[in-house]
């Protein structure tokens, strides 16, 4: 009986710990297009300065940056060949209500 109670208690603790850990991470999602003709841009580099890590838009121009600290703000730089770089500062994944809509301008 005591063994079963210990197992159940451990399971409940692990469940709450994993839920609490998930609440502290967020993601940034977005979509990248050409500002002038609204064409989808594939393979655009999205760099998070604080992580020194890059991500890339997919064939639909979408990107997702997972596992970001919900309590931090990030600098996001969007780069693509023949387009002007765009930098977003103080991006808080926790405060984003929808995906970022990025429209790049040709050089």
PDB file of N, CA and C in Angstrom:
ATOM      1  N   UNK A   1       0.826  -1.196   0.000  1.00  0.00           N
ATOM      2  CA  UNK A   1       0.000   0.000   0.000  1.00  0.00           C
ATOM      3  C   UNK A   1       0.870   1.260   0.000  1.00  0.00           C
ATOM      4  N   UNK A   2       1.874   1.276   0.876  1.00  0.00           N
ATOM      5  CA  UNK A   2       2.768   2.425   0.954  1.00  0.00           C
ATOM      6  C   UNK A   2       3.556   2.583  -0.351  1.00  0.00           C
ATOM      7  N   UNK A   3       3.934   1.446  -0.943  1.00  0.00           N
ATOM      8  CA  UNK A   3       4.667   1.483  -2.210  1.00  0.00           C
ATOM      9  C   UNK A   3       3.802   2.099  -3.310  1.00  0.00           C
ATOM     10  N   UNK A   4       2.530   1.712  -3.373  1.00  0.00           N
ATOM     11  CA  UNK A   4       1.615   2.266  -4.376  1.00  0.00           C
ATOM     12  C   UNK A   4       1.414   3.763  -4.172  1.00  0.00           C
ATOM     13  N   UNK A   5       1.302   4.185  -2.927  1.00  0.00           N
ATOM     14  CA  UNK A   5       1.139   5.601  -2.613  1.00  0.00           C
ATOM     15  C   UNK A   5       2.368   6.399  -3.047  1.00  0.00           C
ATOM     16  N   UNK A   6       3.543   5.826  -2.842  1.00  0.00           N
ATOM     17  CA  UNK A   6       4.794   6.476  -3.242  1.00  0.00           C
ATOM     18  C   UNK A   6       4.877   6.597  -4.756  1.00  0.00           C
ATOM     19  N   UNK A   7       4.490   5.563  -5.466  1.00  0.00           N
ATOM     20  CA  UNK A   7       4.512   5.584  -6.936  1.00  0.00           C
ATOM     21  C   UNK A   7       3.538   6.635  -7.459  1.00  0.00           C
ATOM     22  N   UNK A   8       2.346   6.679  -6.923  1.00  0.00           N
ATOM     23  CA  UNK A   8       1.340   7.661  -7.354  1.00  0.00           C
ATOM     24  C   UNK A   8       1.807   9.077  -7.049  1.00  0.00           C
ATOM     25  N   UNK A   9       2.376   9.279  -5.878  1.00  0.00           N
ATOM     26  CA  UNK A   9       2.886  10.607  -5.508  1.00  0.00           C
ATOM     27  C   UNK A   9       3.992  11.049  -6.452  1.00  0.00           C
ATOM     28  N   UNK A  10       4.885  10.132  -6.787  1.00  0.00           N
ATOM     29  CA  UNK A  10       5.980  10.446  -7.714  1.00  0.00           C
ATOM     30  C   UNK A  10       5.437  10.809  -9.086  1.00  0.00           C
ATOM     31  N   UNK A  11       4.452  10.064  -9.558  1.00  0.00           N
ATOM     32  CA  UNK A  11       3.849  10.339 -10.859  1.00  0.00           C
ATOM     33  C   UNK A  11       3.207  11.726 -10.882  1.00  0.00           C
ATOM     34  N   UNK A  12       2.491  12.074  -9.855  1.00  0.00           N
ATOM     35  CA  UNK A  12       1.840  13.389  -9.773  1.00  0.00           C
ATOM     36  C   UNK A  12       2.880  14.499  -9.757  1.00  0.00           C
ATOM     37  N   UNK A  13       3.956  14.321  -8.989  1.00  0.00           N
ATOM     38  CA  UNK A  13       5.016  15.326  -8.927  1.00  0.00           C
ATOM     39  C   UNK A  13       5.663  15.521 -10.290  1.00  0.00           C
ATOM     40  N   UNK A  14       5.978  14.422 -10.981  1.00  0.00           N
ATOM     41  CA  UNK A  14       6.600  14.510 -12.306  1.00  0.00           C
ATOM     42  C   UNK A  14       5.654  15.184 -13.288  1.00  0.00           C
ATOM     43  N   UNK A  15       4.368  14.877 -13.217  1.00  0.00           N
ATOM     44  CA  UNK A  15       3.383  15.506 -14.105  1.00  0.00           C
ATOM     45  C   UNK A  15       3.341  17.011 -13.901  1.00  0.00           C
ATOM     46  N   UNK A  16       3.269  17.453 -12.647  1.00  0.00           N
ATOM     47  CA  UNK A  16       3.243  18.893 -12.367  1.00  0.00           C
ATOM     48  C   UNK A  16       4.553  19.569 -12.769  1.00  0.00           C
ATOM     49  N   UNK A  17       5.666  18.902 -12.575  1.00  0.00           N
ATOM     50  CA  UNK A  17       6.966  19.476 -12.949  1.00  0.00           C
ATOM     51  C   UNK A  17       7.058  19.665 -14.457  1.00  0.00           C
ATOM     52  N   UNK A  18       6.561  18.715 -15.225  1.00  0.00           N
ATOM     53  CA  UNK A  18       6.633  18.859 -16.684  1.00  0.00           C
ATOM     54  C   UNK A  18       5.676  19.935 -17.173  1.00  0.00           C
ATOM     55  N   UNK A  19       4.523  20.067 -16.559  1.00  0.00           N
ATOM     56  CA  UNK A  19       3.582  21.129 -16.928  1.00  0.00           C
ATOM     57  C   UNK A  19       4.175  22.489 -16.595  1.00  0.00           C
ATOM     58  N   UNK A  20       4.783  22.623 -15.439  1.00  0.00           N
ATOM     59  CA  UNK A  20       5.400  23.896 -15.041  1.00  0.00           C
ATOM     60  C   UNK A  20       6.528  24.268 -15.990  1.00  0.00           C
ATOM     61  N   UNK A  21       7.320  23.291 -16.433  1.00  0.00           N
ATOM     62  CA  UNK A  21       8.410  23.560 -17.359  1.00  0.00           C
ATOM     63  C   UNK A  21       7.903  24.043 -18.704  1.00  0.00           C
ATOM     64  N   UNK A  22       6.774  23.498 -19.172  1.00  0.00           N
ATOM     65  CA  UNK A  22       6.201  23.906 -20.447  1.00  0.00           C
ATOM     66  C   UNK A  22       5.703  25.339 -20.399  1.00  0.00           C
ATOM     67  N   UNK A  23       5.240  25.803 -19.265  1.00  0.00           N
ATOM     68  CA  UNK A  23       4.723  27.160 -19.151  1.00  0.00           C
ATOM     69  C   UNK A  23       5.823  28.200 -19.299  1.00  0.00           C
ATOM     70  N   UNK A  24       7.070  27.824 -19.104  1.00  0.00           N
ATOM     71  CA  UNK A  24       8.168  28.762 -19.172  1.00  0.00           C
ATOM     72  C   UNK A  24       8.804  28.848 -20.551  1.00  0.00           C
ATOM     73  N   UNK A  25       8.290  28.070 -21.509  1.00  0.00           N
ATOM     74  CA  UNK A  25       8.805  28.147 -22.868  1.00  0.00           C
ATOM     75  C   UNK A  25       7.695  28.546 -23.825  1.00  0.00           C
ATOM     76  N   UNK A  26       8.097  29.266 -24.844  1.00  0.00           N
ATOM     77  CA  UNK A  26       7.174  29.716 -25.891  1.00  0.00           C
ATOM     78  C   UNK A  26       7.876  29.570 -27.222  1.00  0.00           C
ATOM     79  N   UNK A  27       7.142  29.881 -28.289  1.00  0.00           N
ATOM     80  CA  UNK A  27       7.752  29.873 -29.605  1.00  0.00           C
ATOM     81  C   UNK A  27       7.361  31.127 -30.362  1.00  0.00           C
ATOM     82  N   UNK A  28       8.182  31.455 -31.332  1.00  0.00           N
ATOM     83  CA  UNK A  28       7.880  32.550 -32.245  1.00  0.00           C
ATOM     84  C   UNK A  28       7.572  31.917 -33.587  1.00  0.00           C
ATOM     85  N   UNK A  29       6.425  32.274 -34.142  1.00  0.00           N
ATOM     86  CA  UNK A  29       6.040  31.797 -35.460  1.00  0.00           C
ATOM     87  C   UNK A  29       5.937  33.004 -36.385  1.00  0.00           C
ATOM     88  N   UNK A  30       6.121  32.768 -37.667  1.00  0.00           N
ATOM     89  CA  UNK A  30       6.007  33.872 -38.595  1.00  0.00           C
ATOM     90  C   UNK A  30       5.868  33.417 -40.031  1.00  0.00           C
ATOM     91  N   UNK A  31       5.704  34.413 -40.910  1.00  0.00           N
ATOM     92  CA  UNK A  31       5.503  34.197 -42.335  1.00  0.00           C
ATOM     93  C   UNK A  31       6.249  35.311 -43.062  1.00  0.00           C
ATOM     94  N   UNK A  32       6.990  34.965 -44.116  1.00  0.00           N
ATOM     95  CA  UNK A  32       7.814  35.946 -44.819  1.00  0.00           C
ATOM     96  C   UNK A  32       7.382  36.056 -46.281  1.00  0.00           C
ATOM     97  N   UNK A  33       7.172  37.314 -46.719  1.00  0.00           N
ATOM     98  CA  UNK A  33       6.800  37.582 -48.109  1.00  0.00           C
ATOM     99  C   UNK A  33       7.603  38.756 -48.661  1.00  0.00           C
ATOM    100  N   UNK A  34       7.544  38.932 -49.967  1.00  0.00           N
ATOM    101  CA  UNK A  34       8.093  40.105 -50.633  1.00  0.00           C
ATOM    102  C   UNK A  34       7.078  41.226 -50.449  1.00  0.00           C
ATOM    103  N   UNK A  35       7.533  42.385 -49.982  1.00  0.00           N
ATOM    104  CA  UNK A  35       6.615  43.489 -49.677  1.00  0.00           C
ATOM    105  C   UNK A  35       5.882  43.999 -50.915  1.00  0.00           C
ATOM    106  N   UNK A  36       6.581  44.055 -52.047  1.00  0.00           N
ATOM    107  CA  UNK A  36       5.997  44.636 -53.253  1.00  0.00           C
ATOM    108  C   UNK A  36       4.984  43.724 -53.937  1.00  0.00           C
ATOM    109  N   UNK A  37       5.391  42.496 -54.227  1.00  0.00           N
ATOM    110  CA  UNK A  37       4.493  41.618 -54.998  1.00  0.00           C
ATOM    111  C   UNK A  37       3.803  40.539 -54.166  1.00  0.00           C
ATOM    112  N   UNK A  38       4.055  40.542 -52.861  1.00  0.00           N
ATOM    113  CA  UNK A  38       3.401  39.628 -51.907  1.00  0.00           C
ATOM    114  C   UNK A  38       3.739  38.149 -52.142  1.00  0.00           C
ATOM    115  N   UNK A  39       4.810  37.892 -52.895  1.00  0.00           N
ATOM    116  CA  UNK A  39       5.233  36.517 -53.139  1.00  0.00           C
ATOM    117  C   UNK A  39       5.848  35.923 -51.880  1.00  0.00           C
ATOM    118  N   UNK A  40       5.626  34.637 -51.668  1.00  0.00           N
ATOM    119  CA  UNK A  40       6.208  33.898 -50.542  1.00  0.00           C
ATOM    120  C   UNK A  40       7.717  33.809 -50.733  1.00  0.00           C
ATOM    121  N   UNK A  41       8.465  33.994 -49.656  1.00  0.00           N
ATOM    122  CA  UNK A  41       9.917  33.864 -49.706  1.00  0.00           C
ATOM    123  C   UNK A  41      10.345  32.608 -48.941  1.00  0.00           C
ATOM    124  N   UNK A  42      11.004  31.719 -49.661  1.00  0.00           N
ATOM    125  CA  UNK A  42      11.455  30.435 -49.121  1.00  0.00           C
ATOM    126  C   UNK A  42      12.939  30.494 -48.786  1.00  0.00           C
ATOM    127  N   UNK A  43      13.334  29.903 -47.679  1.00  0.00           N
ATOM    128  CA  UNK A  43      14.745  29.833 -47.319  1.00  0.00           C
ATOM    129  C   UNK A  43      15.290  31.101 -46.701  1.00  0.00           C
ATOM    130  N   UNK A  44      14.410  31.938 -46.183  1.00  0.00           N
ATOM    131  CA  UNK A  44      14.830  33.169 -45.519  1.00  0.00           C
ATOM    132  C   UNK A  44      15.453  32.812 -44.169  1.00  0.00           C
ATOM    133  N   UNK A  45      16.574  33.463 -43.845  1.00  0.00           N
ATOM    134  CA  UNK A  45      17.242  33.212 -42.568  1.00  0.00           C
ATOM    135  C   UNK A  45      16.625  34.078 -41.479  1.00  0.00           C
ATOM    136  N   UNK A  46      16.246  33.445 -40.387  1.00  0.00           N
ATOM    137  CA  UNK A  46      15.734  34.141 -39.212  1.00  0.00           C
ATOM    138  C   UNK A  46      16.713  33.833 -38.076  1.00  0.00           C
ATOM    139  N   UNK A  47      17.435  34.862 -37.628  1.00  0.00           N
ATOM    140  CA  UNK A  47      18.475  34.659 -36.619  1.00  0.00           C
ATOM    141  C   UNK A  47      18.050  35.267 -35.291  1.00  0.00           C
ATOM    142  N   UNK A  48      18.245  34.500 -34.224  1.00  0.00           N
ATOM    143  CA  UNK A  48      18.001  34.968 -32.868  1.00  0.00           C
ATOM    144  C   UNK A  48      19.358  35.303 -32.267  1.00  0.00           C
ATOM    145  N   UNK A  49      19.627  36.595 -32.091  1.00  0.00           N
ATOM    146  CA  UNK A  49      20.949  37.054 -31.644  1.00  0.00           C
ATOM    147  C   UNK A  49      21.339  36.452 -30.296  1.00  0.00           C
ATOM    148  N   UNK A  50      20.416  36.406 -29.365  1.00  0.00           N
ATOM    149  CA  UNK A  50      20.723  35.934 -28.007  1.00  0.00           C
ATOM    150  C   UNK A  50      21.086  34.449 -27.978  1.00  0.00           C
ATOM    151  N   UNK A  51      20.644  33.695 -28.957  1.00  0.00           N
ATOM    152  CA  UNK A  51      20.939  32.262 -29.012  1.00  0.00           C
ATOM    153  C   UNK A  51      22.078  31.957 -29.975  1.00  0.00           C
ATOM    154  N   UNK A  52      22.436  32.951 -30.807  1.00  0.00           N
ATOM    155  CA  UNK A  52      23.409  32.754 -31.877  1.00  0.00           C
ATOM    156  C   UNK A  52      23.015  31.539 -32.714  1.00  0.00           C
ATOM    157  N   UNK A  53      21.736  31.480 -33.054  1.00  0.00           N
ATOM    158  CA  UNK A  53      21.185  30.360 -33.796  1.00  0.00           C
ATOM    159  C   UNK A  53      20.273  30.881 -34.896  1.00  0.00           C
ATOM    160  N   UNK A  54      20.272  30.181 -36.030  1.00  0.00           N
ATOM    161  CA  UNK A  54      19.448  30.591 -37.165  1.00  0.00           C
ATOM    162  C   UNK A  54      18.406  29.537 -37.493  1.00  0.00           C
ATOM    163  N   UNK A  55      17.295  30.001 -38.029  1.00  0.00           N
ATOM    164  CA  UNK A  55      16.204  29.160 -38.496  1.00  0.00           C
ATOM    165  C   UNK A  55      15.858  29.646 -39.900  1.00  0.00           C
ATOM    166  N   UNK A  56      15.100  28.856 -40.654  1.00  0.00           N
ATOM    167  CA  UNK A  56      14.808  29.222 -42.041  1.00  0.00           C
ATOM    168  C   UNK A  56      13.334  29.023 -42.355  1.00  0.00           C
ATOM    169  N   UNK A  57      12.822  29.904 -43.235  1.00  0.00           N
ATOM    170  CA  UNK A  57      11.421  29.770 -43.642  1.00  0.00           C
ATOM    171  C   UNK A  57      11.287  28.563 -44.577  1.00  0.00           C
ATOM    172  N   UNK A  58      10.128  27.929 -44.521  1.00  0.00           N
ATOM    173  CA  UNK A  58       9.882  26.737 -45.337  1.00  0.00           C
ATOM    174  C   UNK A  58       9.322  27.127 -46.713  1.00  0.00           C
ATOM    175  N   UNK A  59       8.831  26.140 -47.467  1.00  0.00           N
ATOM    176  CA  UNK A  59       8.330  26.387 -48.823  1.00  0.00           C
ATOM    177  C   UNK A  59       7.100  27.284 -48.855  1.00  0.00           C
ATOM    178  N   UNK A  60       6.423  27.409 -47.730  1.00  0.00           N
ATOM    179  CA  UNK A  60       5.254  28.285 -47.644  1.00  0.00           C
ATOM    180  C   UNK A  60       5.601  29.646 -47.052  1.00  0.00           C
ATOM    181  N   UNK A  61       6.899  29.872 -46.790  1.00  0.00           N
ATOM    182  CA  UNK A  61       7.336  31.131 -46.196  1.00  0.00           C
ATOM    183  C   UNK A  61       7.154  31.185 -44.688  1.00  0.00           C
ATOM    184  N   UNK A  62       6.775  30.062 -44.094  1.00  0.00           N
ATOM    185  CA  UNK A  62       6.527  30.004 -42.655  1.00  0.00           C
ATOM    186  C   UNK A  62       7.783  29.585 -41.893  1.00  0.00           C
ATOM    187  N   UNK A  63       7.886  30.055 -40.656  1.00  0.00           N
ATOM    188  CA  UNK A  63       8.968  29.605 -39.779  1.00  0.00           C
ATOM    189  C   UNK A  63       8.450  29.495 -38.358  1.00  0.00           C
ATOM    190  N   UNK A  64       9.156  28.687 -37.574  1.00  0.00           N
ATOM    191  CA  UNK A  64       8.822  28.509 -36.162  1.00  0.00           C
ATOM    192  C   UNK A  64      10.109  28.351 -35.376  1.00  0.00           C
ATOM    193  N   UNK A  65      10.208  29.096 -34.289  1.00  0.00           N
ATOM    194  CA  UNK A  65      11.371  29.029 -33.415  1.00  0.00           C
ATOM    195  C   UNK A  65      10.868  28.546 -32.053  1.00  0.00           C
ATOM    196  N   UNK A  66      11.109  27.275 -31.730  1.00  0.00           N
ATOM    197  CA  UNK A  66      10.555  26.692 -30.496  1.00  0.00           C
ATOM    198  C   UNK A  66      11.465  26.870 -29.290  1.00  0.00           C
ATOM    199  N   UNK A  67      10.918  26.521 -28.151  1.00  0.00           N
ATOM    200  CA  UNK A  67      11.667  26.409 -26.887  1.00  0.00           C
ATOM    201  C   UNK A  67      12.383  27.688 -26.462  1.00  0.00           C
ATOM    202  N   UNK A  68      11.713  28.812 -26.604  1.00  0.00           N
ATOM    203  CA  UNK A  68      12.284  30.081 -26.154  1.00  0.00           C
ATOM    204  C   UNK A  68      11.803  30.377 -24.744  1.00  0.00           C
ATOM    205  N   UNK A  69      12.641  30.980 -23.958  1.00  0.00           N
ATOM    206  CA  UNK A  69      12.280  31.366 -22.598  1.00  0.00           C
ATOM    207  C   UNK A  69      11.157  32.401 -22.665  1.00  0.00           C
ATOM    208  N   UNK A  70      10.047  32.098 -22.057  1.00  0.00           N
ATOM    209  CA  UNK A  70       8.866  32.971 -22.105  1.00  0.00           C
ATOM    210  C   UNK A  70       9.098  34.312 -21.428  1.00  0.00           C
ATOM    211  N   UNK A  71      10.058  34.377 -20.541  1.00  0.00           N
ATOM    212  CA  UNK A  71      10.287  35.603 -19.773  1.00  0.00           C
ATOM    213  C   UNK A  71      11.391  36.485 -20.347  1.00  0.00           C
ATOM    214  N   UNK A  72      11.924  36.118 -21.490  1.00  0.00           N
ATOM    215  CA  UNK A  72      12.993  36.904 -22.112  1.00  0.00           C
ATOM    216  C   UNK A  72      12.483  37.604 -23.364  1.00  0.00           C
ATOM    217  N   UNK A  73      13.239  38.626 -23.771  1.00  0.00           N
ATOM    218  CA  UNK A  73      12.975  39.313 -25.031  1.00  0.00           C
ATOM    219  C   UNK A  73      14.140  39.036 -25.962  1.00  0.00           C
ATOM    220  N   UNK A  74      13.849  38.937 -27.248  1.00  0.00           N
ATOM    221  CA  UNK A  74      14.840  38.529 -28.227  1.00  0.00           C
ATOM    222  C   UNK A  74      14.979  39.553 -29.349  1.00  0.00           C
ATOM    223  N   UNK A  75      16.170  39.536 -29.974  1.00  0.00           N
ATOM    224  CA  UNK A  75      16.422  40.325 -31.174  1.00  0.00           C
ATOM    225  C   UNK A  75      16.382  39.348 -32.344  1.00  0.00           C
ATOM    226  N   UNK A  76      15.471  39.615 -33.280  1.00  0.00           N
ATOM    227  CA  UNK A  76      15.260  38.729 -34.422  1.00  0.00           C
ATOM    228  C   UNK A  76      15.683  39.466 -35.692  1.00  0.00           C
ATOM    229  N   UNK A  77      16.625  38.889 -36.435  1.00  0.00           N
ATOM    230  CA  UNK A  77      17.061  39.492 -37.688  1.00  0.00           C
ATOM    231  C   UNK A  77      16.673  38.572 -38.841  1.00  0.00           C
ATOM    232  N   UNK A  78      16.001  39.151 -39.827  1.00  0.00           N
ATOM    233  CA  UNK A  78      15.522  38.414 -40.982  1.00  0.00           C
ATOM    234  C   UNK A  78      16.368  38.829 -42.178  1.00  0.00           C
ATOM    235  N   UNK A  79      17.002  37.837 -42.840  1.00  0.00           N
ATOM    236  CA  UNK A  79      17.908  38.116 -43.958  1.00  0.00           C
ATOM    237  C   UNK A  79      17.600  37.221 -45.147  1.00  0.00           C
ATOM    238  N   UNK A  80      17.723  37.822 -46.339  1.00  0.00           N
ATOM    239  CA  UNK A  80      17.518  37.062 -47.568  1.00  0.00           C
ATOM    240  C   UNK A  80      18.305  37.737 -48.685  1.00  0.00           C
ATOM    241  N   UNK A  81      18.881  36.951 -49.564  1.00  0.00           N
ATOM    242  CA  UNK A  81      19.694  37.486 -50.650  1.00  0.00           C
ATOM    243  C   UNK A  81      18.872  38.457 -51.503  1.00  0.00           C
ATOM    244  N   UNK A  82      19.458  39.608 -51.802  1.00  0.00           N
ATOM    245  CA  UNK A  82      18.871  40.674 -52.623  1.00  0.00           C
ATOM    246  C   UNK A  82      17.757  41.456 -51.918  1.00  0.00           C
ATOM    247  N   UNK A  83      17.621  41.263 -50.614  1.00  0.00           N
ATOM    248  CA  UNK A  83      16.625  41.991 -49.827  1.00  0.00           C
ATOM    249  C   UNK A  83      17.321  42.699 -48.672  1.00  0.00           C
ATOM    250  N   UNK A  84      16.723  43.779 -48.215  1.00  0.00           N
ATOM    251  CA  UNK A  84      17.240  44.481 -47.041  1.00  0.00           C
ATOM    252  C   UNK A  84      16.972  43.649 -45.792  1.00  0.00           C
ATOM    253  N   UNK A  85      17.975  43.585 -44.907  1.00  0.00           N
ATOM    254  CA  UNK A  85      17.774  42.903 -43.623  1.00  0.00           C
ATOM    255  C   UNK A  85      16.736  43.669 -42.805  1.00  0.00           C
ATOM    256  N   UNK A  86      16.001  42.936 -42.014  1.00  0.00           N
ATOM    257  CA  UNK A  86      15.027  43.551 -41.114  1.00  0.00           C
ATOM    258  C   UNK A  86      15.309  43.024 -39.706  1.00  0.00           C
ATOM    259  N   UNK A  87      15.430  43.930 -38.738  1.00  0.00           N
ATOM    260  CA  UNK A  87      15.698  43.529 -37.357  1.00  0.00           C
ATOM    261  C   UNK A  87      14.561  43.980 -36.455  1.00  0.00           C
ATOM    262  N   UNK A  88      14.063  43.039 -35.684  1.00  0.00           N
ATOM    263  CA  UNK A  88      13.017  43.309 -34.698  1.00  0.00           C
ATOM    264  C   UNK A  88      13.657  43.188 -33.323  1.00  0.00           C
ATOM    265  N   UNK A  89      13.491  44.200 -32.493  1.00  0.00           N
ATOM    266  CA  UNK A  89      14.088  44.166 -31.158  1.00  0.00           C
ATOM    267  C   UNK A  89      13.014  43.972 -30.099  1.00  0.00           C
ATOM    268  N   UNK A  90      13.444  43.476 -28.967  1.00  0.00           N
ATOM    269  CA  UNK A  90      12.560  43.267 -27.814  1.00  0.00           C
ATOM    270  C   UNK A  90      11.328  42.433 -28.145  1.00  0.00           C
ATOM    271  N   UNK A  91      11.531  41.373 -28.911  1.00  0.00           N
ATOM    272  CA  UNK A  91      10.431  40.467 -29.254  1.00  0.00           C
ATOM    273  C   UNK A  91      10.218  39.515 -28.087  1.00  0.00           C
ATOM    274  N   UNK A  92       9.029  39.551 -27.530  1.00  0.00           N
ATOM    275  CA  UNK A  92       8.676  38.690 -26.405  1.00  0.00           C
ATOM    276  C   UNK A  92       7.717  37.601 -26.890  1.00  0.00           C
ATOM    277  N   UNK A  93       8.176  36.343 -26.965  1.00  0.00           N
ATOM    278  CA  UNK A  93       7.298  35.280 -27.445  1.00  0.00           C
ATOM    279  C   UNK A  93       6.025  35.138 -26.607  1.00  0.00           C
ATOM    280  N   UNK A  94       6.132  35.451 -25.339  1.00  0.00           N
ATOM    281  CA  UNK A  94       4.983  35.334 -24.426  1.00  0.00           C
ATOM    282  C   UNK A  94       3.886  36.347 -24.768  1.00  0.00           C
ATOM    283  N   UNK A  95       4.309  37.519 -25.268  1.00  0.00           N
ATOM    284  CA  UNK A  95       3.357  38.590 -25.558  1.00  0.00           C
ATOM    285  C   UNK A  95       2.791  38.553 -26.976  1.00  0.00           C
ATOM    286  N   UNK A  96       3.369  37.716 -27.855  1.00  0.00           N
ATOM    287  CA  UNK A  96       2.873  37.635 -29.226  1.00  0.00           C
ATOM    288  C   UNK A  96       1.507  36.956 -29.236  1.00  0.00           C
ATOM    289  N   UNK A  97       0.562  37.584 -29.869  1.00  0.00           N
ATOM    290  CA  UNK A  97      -0.789  37.021 -29.941  1.00  0.00           C
ATOM    291  C   UNK A  97      -1.012  36.254 -31.238  1.00  0.00           C
ATOM    292  N   UNK A  98      -0.167  36.537 -32.250  1.00  0.00           N
ATOM    293  CA  UNK A  98      -0.286  35.847 -33.533  1.00  0.00           C
ATOM    294  C   UNK A  98       1.089  35.765 -34.178  1.00  0.00           C
ATOM    295  N   UNK A  99       1.159  35.085 -35.302  1.00  0.00           N
ATOM    296  CA  UNK A  99       2.431  34.927 -36.010  1.00  0.00           C
ATOM    297  C   UNK A  99       2.916  36.274 -36.543  1.00  0.00           C
ATOM    298  N   UNK A 100       4.229  36.434 -36.584  1.00  0.00           N
ATOM    299  CA  UNK A 100       4.821  37.644 -37.157  1.00  0.00           C
ATOM    300  C   UNK A 100       4.600  37.638 -38.663  1.00  0.00           C
ATOM    301  N   UNK A 101       4.234  38.756 -39.214  1.00  0.00           N
ATOM    302  CA  UNK A 101       4.094  38.918 -40.659  1.00  0.00           C
ATOM    303  C   UNK A 101       5.248  39.791 -41.121  1.00  0.00           C
ATOM    304  N   UNK A 102       6.209  39.196 -41.815  1.00  0.00           N
ATOM    305  CA  UNK A 102       7.415  39.901 -42.245  1.00  0.00           C
ATOM    306  C   UNK A 102       7.322  40.157 -43.746  1.00  0.00           C
ATOM    307  N   UNK A 103       7.461  41.418 -44.143  1.00  0.00           N
ATOM    308  CA  UNK A 103       7.463  41.796 -45.564  1.00  0.00           C
ATOM    309  C   UNK A 103       8.809  42.437 -45.866  1.00  0.00           C
ATOM    310  N   UNK A 104       9.641  41.726 -46.637  1.00  0.00           N
ATOM    311  CA  UNK A 104      10.974  42.218 -46.945  1.00  0.00           C
ATOM    312  C   UNK A 104      10.965  43.083 -48.208  1.00  0.00           C
ATOM    313  N   UNK A 105      11.887  44.054 -48.221  1.00  0.00           N
ATOM    314  CA  UNK A 105      12.005  44.997 -49.330  1.00  0.00           C
ATOM    315  C   UNK A 105      13.241  44.654 -50.146  1.00  0.00           C
ATOM    316  N   UNK A 106      13.081  44.607 -51.484  1.00  0.00           N
ATOM    317  CA  UNK A 106      14.220  44.342 -52.355  1.00  0.00           C
ATOM    318  C   UNK A 106      15.205  45.486 -52.285  1.00  0.00           C
ATOM    319  N   UNK A 107      16.504  45.160 -52.401  1.00  0.00           N
ATOM    320  CA  UNK A 107      17.556  46.186 -52.387  1.00  0.00           C
ATOM    321  C   UNK A 107      17.567  46.961 -53.684  1.00  0.00           C
TER     322      UNK A 107
END
